[in-house]
Structures are given as structure tokens and as C-alpha cells.
Amino acid sequence: MTNSLALVALVVASYTAMLASATSFNVGDDQGWMTGVDYTAWASGKTFAVGDKLVFNYATKEHTVTEVSKKDYYACSGNNALSNDDGGLTNVTLTAPGTRYFICNVTVHCTIGMKLAVTVAGGDSPSTPPGATPTGAGAGSPVLAMGSVVAAAAAGALIKLALH
Ligand SMILES: [Cu+2]
């Protein structure tokens, strides 16, 4: 009985931690960071929050994750890059509200569409009024909802066990 009690407590603790943690987005989902993917479509309908993470997966040195200004994003210019990586796995944590711009700086890749703009909700973002709770549209929402249900069920089991 002690073991199952500990297990239930562990489950509750891990789901609670998951609920509090930020969402990690795999850019391009299974396709990753490559040419031929519409990243504007990928980003649309997703809600990005401060603390969330973007994970770019790509073939090492075949692409870059280059963060640029809005102007350079539209110009596909990596000449004044804010950051640059070609290591094959680039993690970007969204630390503040606002829009961030990423391009691939390899030959014509950006020009043919390998670029991503992500708007992080919060602050002065007009698309997310203060106090608004994103529901459904965010990629993380179904998982979080499921986590809540499991956490609630586990909490119920914990109470039952405690009563015995
Ligand atoms: Cu590329």
C-alpha cells in the first residue's frame, strides 16, 4: 500500500510539474526545418507564450537558424544576424512578448520560403487581450487538458488511499 501511495504521489507531482512547465514546439513538426515547408501555415493557429521553446531540427550545416530583424526577415538578409546556428539542433526560448524572426541563411532557402516569424503573446500584443485564456487552438492545450484530468484522478486516488 505504501508503494502505490508513493506512486500516486509521484504521478501527481509529475503532472503538476508538466502543467507548470512551458510548451516545446518542434518547428515544422515531423518535417523539421527544411525547404518546402510553409512555416507561416505551421505557426498560424498556435499560441506562443513567454517561456515556450522552439526546437529546430535539420541536417547539420545544410541549413541555418538565423535570427534577424523584421526588415531583414522580409529582405531575406542574414548580414546583420542577431544570432546564427547551423549545428543541426537549435533551441530558442521565447523570453519576452513580441515577434521574433528566423530565416535560413543558406543560398536561396529563405527566398523560397524557409523563414519563420513567431509572435509571442503577452505585453502589448493586440491579438491577446489581458486575461484571455487560450483554449483549443494552442498545440499544447489538449495535452494540458488531459494532464489536468489525470492529475485530478490521481489526486482522487491519493485521497482514497489516505482514507484507508
Ligand atoms: Cu536552409
Tab-separated table of C-alpha atoms and ligand atoms in Angstrom:
chain	number	residue	atom	x	y	z
A	1	MET	CA	0.000	0.000	0.000
A	2	THR	CA	2.858	2.331	0.809
A	3	ASN	CA	4.355	1.722	-2.617
A	4	SER	CA	1.168	2.525	-4.514
A	5	LEU	CA	0.681	5.621	-2.383
A	6	ALA	CA	4.170	6.766	-3.319
A	7	LEU	CA	3.479	6.005	-6.977
A	8	VAL	CA	0.274	8.039	-6.979
A	9	ALA	CA	2.070	10.903	-5.259
A	10	LEU	CA	4.781	10.713	-7.912
A	11	VAL	CA	2.206	10.798	-10.718
A	12	VAL	CA	0.501	13.823	-9.180
A	13	ALA	CA	3.830	15.574	-8.722
A	14	SER	CA	4.994	14.931	-12.283
A	15	TYR	CA	1.720	16.074	-13.836
A	16	THR	CA	1.733	19.169	-11.679
A	17	ALA	CA	5.261	19.896	-12.911
A	18	MET	CA	4.137	19.334	-16.501
A	19	LEU	CA	1.226	21.745	-16.127
A	20	ALA	CA	3.540	24.433	-14.830
A	21	SER	CA	6.208	23.903	-17.480
A	22	ALA	CA	6.300	25.645	-20.834
A	23	THR	CA	5.404	24.210	-24.220
A	24	SER	CA	8.124	22.987	-26.546
A	25	PHE	CA	7.315	23.406	-30.246
A	26	ASN	CA	9.028	21.270	-32.892
A	27	VAL	CA	9.261	23.728	-35.772
A	28	GLY	CA	7.710	22.128	-38.870
A	29	ASP	CA	6.588	19.184	-36.764
A	30	ASP	CA	7.875	15.914	-38.317
A	31	GLN	CA	9.405	17.710	-41.296
A	32	GLY	CA	11.588	19.906	-39.165
A	33	TRP	CA	13.473	22.912	-40.518
A	34	MET	CA	13.898	22.483	-44.286
A	35	THR	CA	12.876	23.857	-47.656
A	36	GLY	CA	9.390	23.143	-48.960
A	37	VAL	CA	7.566	23.694	-45.670
A	38	ASP	CA	5.168	26.601	-45.167
A	39	TYR	CA	6.222	27.901	-41.757
A	40	THR	CA	3.648	30.669	-41.832
A	41	ALA	CA	0.975	27.984	-42.018
A	42	TRP	CA	2.757	25.985	-39.332
A	43	ALA	CA	2.782	28.939	-36.928
A	44	SER	CA	-0.773	30.085	-37.626
A	45	GLY	CA	-3.283	28.997	-35.015
A	46	LYS	CA	-0.560	28.279	-32.474
A	47	THR	CA	-0.267	30.313	-29.314
A	48	PHE	CA	3.270	31.086	-28.252
A	49	ALA	CA	3.847	32.237	-24.690
A	50	VAL	CA	6.797	33.588	-22.771
A	51	GLY	CA	8.852	30.617	-21.598
A	52	ASP	CA	7.867	28.384	-24.525
A	53	LYS	CA	10.614	26.877	-26.613
A	54	LEU	CA	11.163	26.489	-30.361
A	55	VAL	CA	13.119	23.405	-31.411
A	56	PHE	CA	14.615	23.476	-34.912
A	57	ASN	CA	15.683	20.068	-36.252
A	58	TYR	CA	17.684	19.948	-39.506
A	59	ALA	CA	20.693	18.405	-41.212
A	60	THR	CA	23.853	19.887	-39.714
A	61	LYS	CA	25.354	22.684	-41.846
A	62	GLU	CA	22.761	22.191	-44.592
A	63	HIS	CA	20.613	24.912	-43.065
A	64	THR	CA	20.974	27.662	-40.525
A	65	VAL	CA	18.693	29.101	-37.901
A	66	THR	CA	19.450	32.777	-38.221
A	67	GLU	CA	17.543	35.279	-36.130
A	68	VAL	CA	17.150	38.624	-37.854
A	69	SER	CA	15.223	41.887	-37.631
A	70	LYS	CA	11.783	42.288	-39.190
A	71	LYS	CA	13.305	44.256	-42.064
A	72	ASP	CA	15.939	41.598	-42.760
A	73	TYR	CA	13.310	38.869	-42.457
A	74	TYR	CA	11.360	40.380	-45.345
A	75	ALA	CA	14.571	41.074	-47.265
A	76	CYS	CA	15.929	37.570	-46.565
A	77	SER	CA	19.185	39.092	-45.387
A	78	GLY	CA	21.383	37.418	-42.813
A	79	ASN	CA	24.042	40.131	-42.948
A	80	ASN	CA	23.066	41.667	-39.608
A	81	ALA	CA	22.082	38.454	-37.859
A	82	LEU	CA	21.117	38.645	-34.198
A	83	SER	CA	22.174	35.020	-33.797
A	84	ASN	CA	23.163	32.172	-36.071
A	85	ASP	CA	23.448	28.413	-35.691
A	86	ASP	CA	23.980	25.503	-38.085
A	87	GLY	CA	24.576	22.711	-35.602
A	88	GLY	CA	21.527	20.638	-36.573
A	89	LEU	CA	19.532	21.205	-33.410
A	90	THR	CA	18.767	24.747	-32.362
A	91	ASN	CA	16.709	25.547	-29.290
A	92	VAL	CA	15.258	29.008	-28.916
A	93	THR	CA	13.497	30.039	-25.725
A	94	LEU	CA	10.884	32.743	-26.145
A	95	THR	CA	11.830	35.061	-23.312
A	96	ALA	CA	9.635	38.090	-23.953
A	97	PRO	CA	6.413	39.159	-25.704
A	98	GLY	CA	6.751	40.350	-29.280
A	99	THR	CA	7.633	38.938	-32.684
A	100	ARG	CA	10.845	37.108	-33.468
A	101	TYR	CA	12.110	36.422	-36.967
A	102	PHE	CA	14.120	33.439	-38.170
A	103	ILE	CA	15.474	32.665	-41.623
A	104	CYS	CA	17.702	30.049	-43.185
A	105	ASN	CA	20.789	31.838	-44.454
A	106	VAL	CA	21.841	29.150	-46.950
A	107	THR	CA	21.754	30.328	-50.598
A	108	VAL	CA	18.141	30.921	-51.692
A	109	HIS	CA	16.432	28.945	-48.944
A	110	CYS	CA	14.847	31.992	-47.316
A	111	THR	CA	13.729	33.373	-50.662
A	112	ILE	CA	11.864	30.166	-51.446
A	113	GLY	CA	10.095	30.269	-48.096
A	114	MET	CA	12.365	28.893	-45.395
A	115	LYS	CA	11.543	31.556	-42.849
A	116	LEU	CA	9.547	31.722	-39.653
A	117	ALA	CA	8.021	34.617	-37.733
A	118	VAL	CA	6.675	33.834	-34.284
A	119	THR	CA	4.593	36.221	-32.237
A	120	VAL	CA	4.859	35.687	-28.515
A	121	ALA	CA	1.666	36.616	-26.701
A	122	GLY	CA	1.515	38.965	-23.772
A	123	GLY	CA	2.505	42.538	-23.079
A	124	ASP	CA	1.295	44.886	-25.809
A	125	SER	CA	0.351	42.155	-28.283
A	126	PRO	CA	-3.043	43.214	-29.672
A	127	SER	CA	-4.015	39.630	-30.558
A	128	THR	CA	-4.148	38.544	-26.916
A	129	PRO	CA	-6.183	40.803	-24.634
A	130	PRO	CA	-5.103	40.778	-20.979
A	131	GLY	CA	-6.688	37.940	-19.059
A	132	ALA	CA	-7.602	35.984	-22.181
A	133	THR	CA	-7.183	32.251	-21.793
A	134	PRO	CA	-6.145	30.485	-24.967
A	135	THR	CA	-8.261	27.378	-25.492
A	136	GLY	CA	-8.181	24.665	-28.084
A	137	ALA	CA	-6.119	26.443	-30.720
A	138	GLY	CA	-2.771	26.058	-28.958
A	139	ALA	CA	-0.840	22.894	-29.729
A	140	GLY	CA	-0.189	22.256	-26.052
A	141	SER	CA	-3.779	22.693	-24.913
A	142	PRO	CA	-5.145	19.147	-25.437
A	143	VAL	CA	-2.146	17.702	-23.630
A	144	LEU	CA	-2.542	20.146	-20.773
A	145	ALA	CA	-6.268	19.384	-20.530
A	146	MET	CA	-5.524	15.673	-20.410
A	147	GLY	CA	-2.868	16.303	-17.778
A	148	SER	CA	-5.423	18.091	-15.616
A	149	VAL	CA	-7.839	15.169	-15.838
A	150	VAL	CA	-5.153	12.641	-14.959
A	151	ALA	CA	-3.857	14.833	-12.138
A	152	ALA	CA	-7.392	15.191	-10.759
A	153	ALA	CA	-7.988	11.441	-10.997
A	154	ALA	CA	-4.653	10.733	-9.335
A	155	ALA	CA	-5.437	13.206	-6.592
A	156	GLY	CA	-8.757	11.398	-6.021
A	157	ALA	CA	-6.957	8.074	-5.745
A	158	LEU	CA	-4.498	9.611	-3.323
A	159	ILE	CA	-7.331	10.805	-1.079
A	160	LYS	CA	-8.955	7.351	-1.208
A	161	LEU	CA	-5.694	5.696	-0.237
A	162	ALA	CA	-5.168	8.164	2.581
A	163	LEU	CA	-8.623	7.353	3.962
A	164	HIS	CA	-7.878	3.611	4.218
B	1	CU	CU	18.081	26.081	-45.498
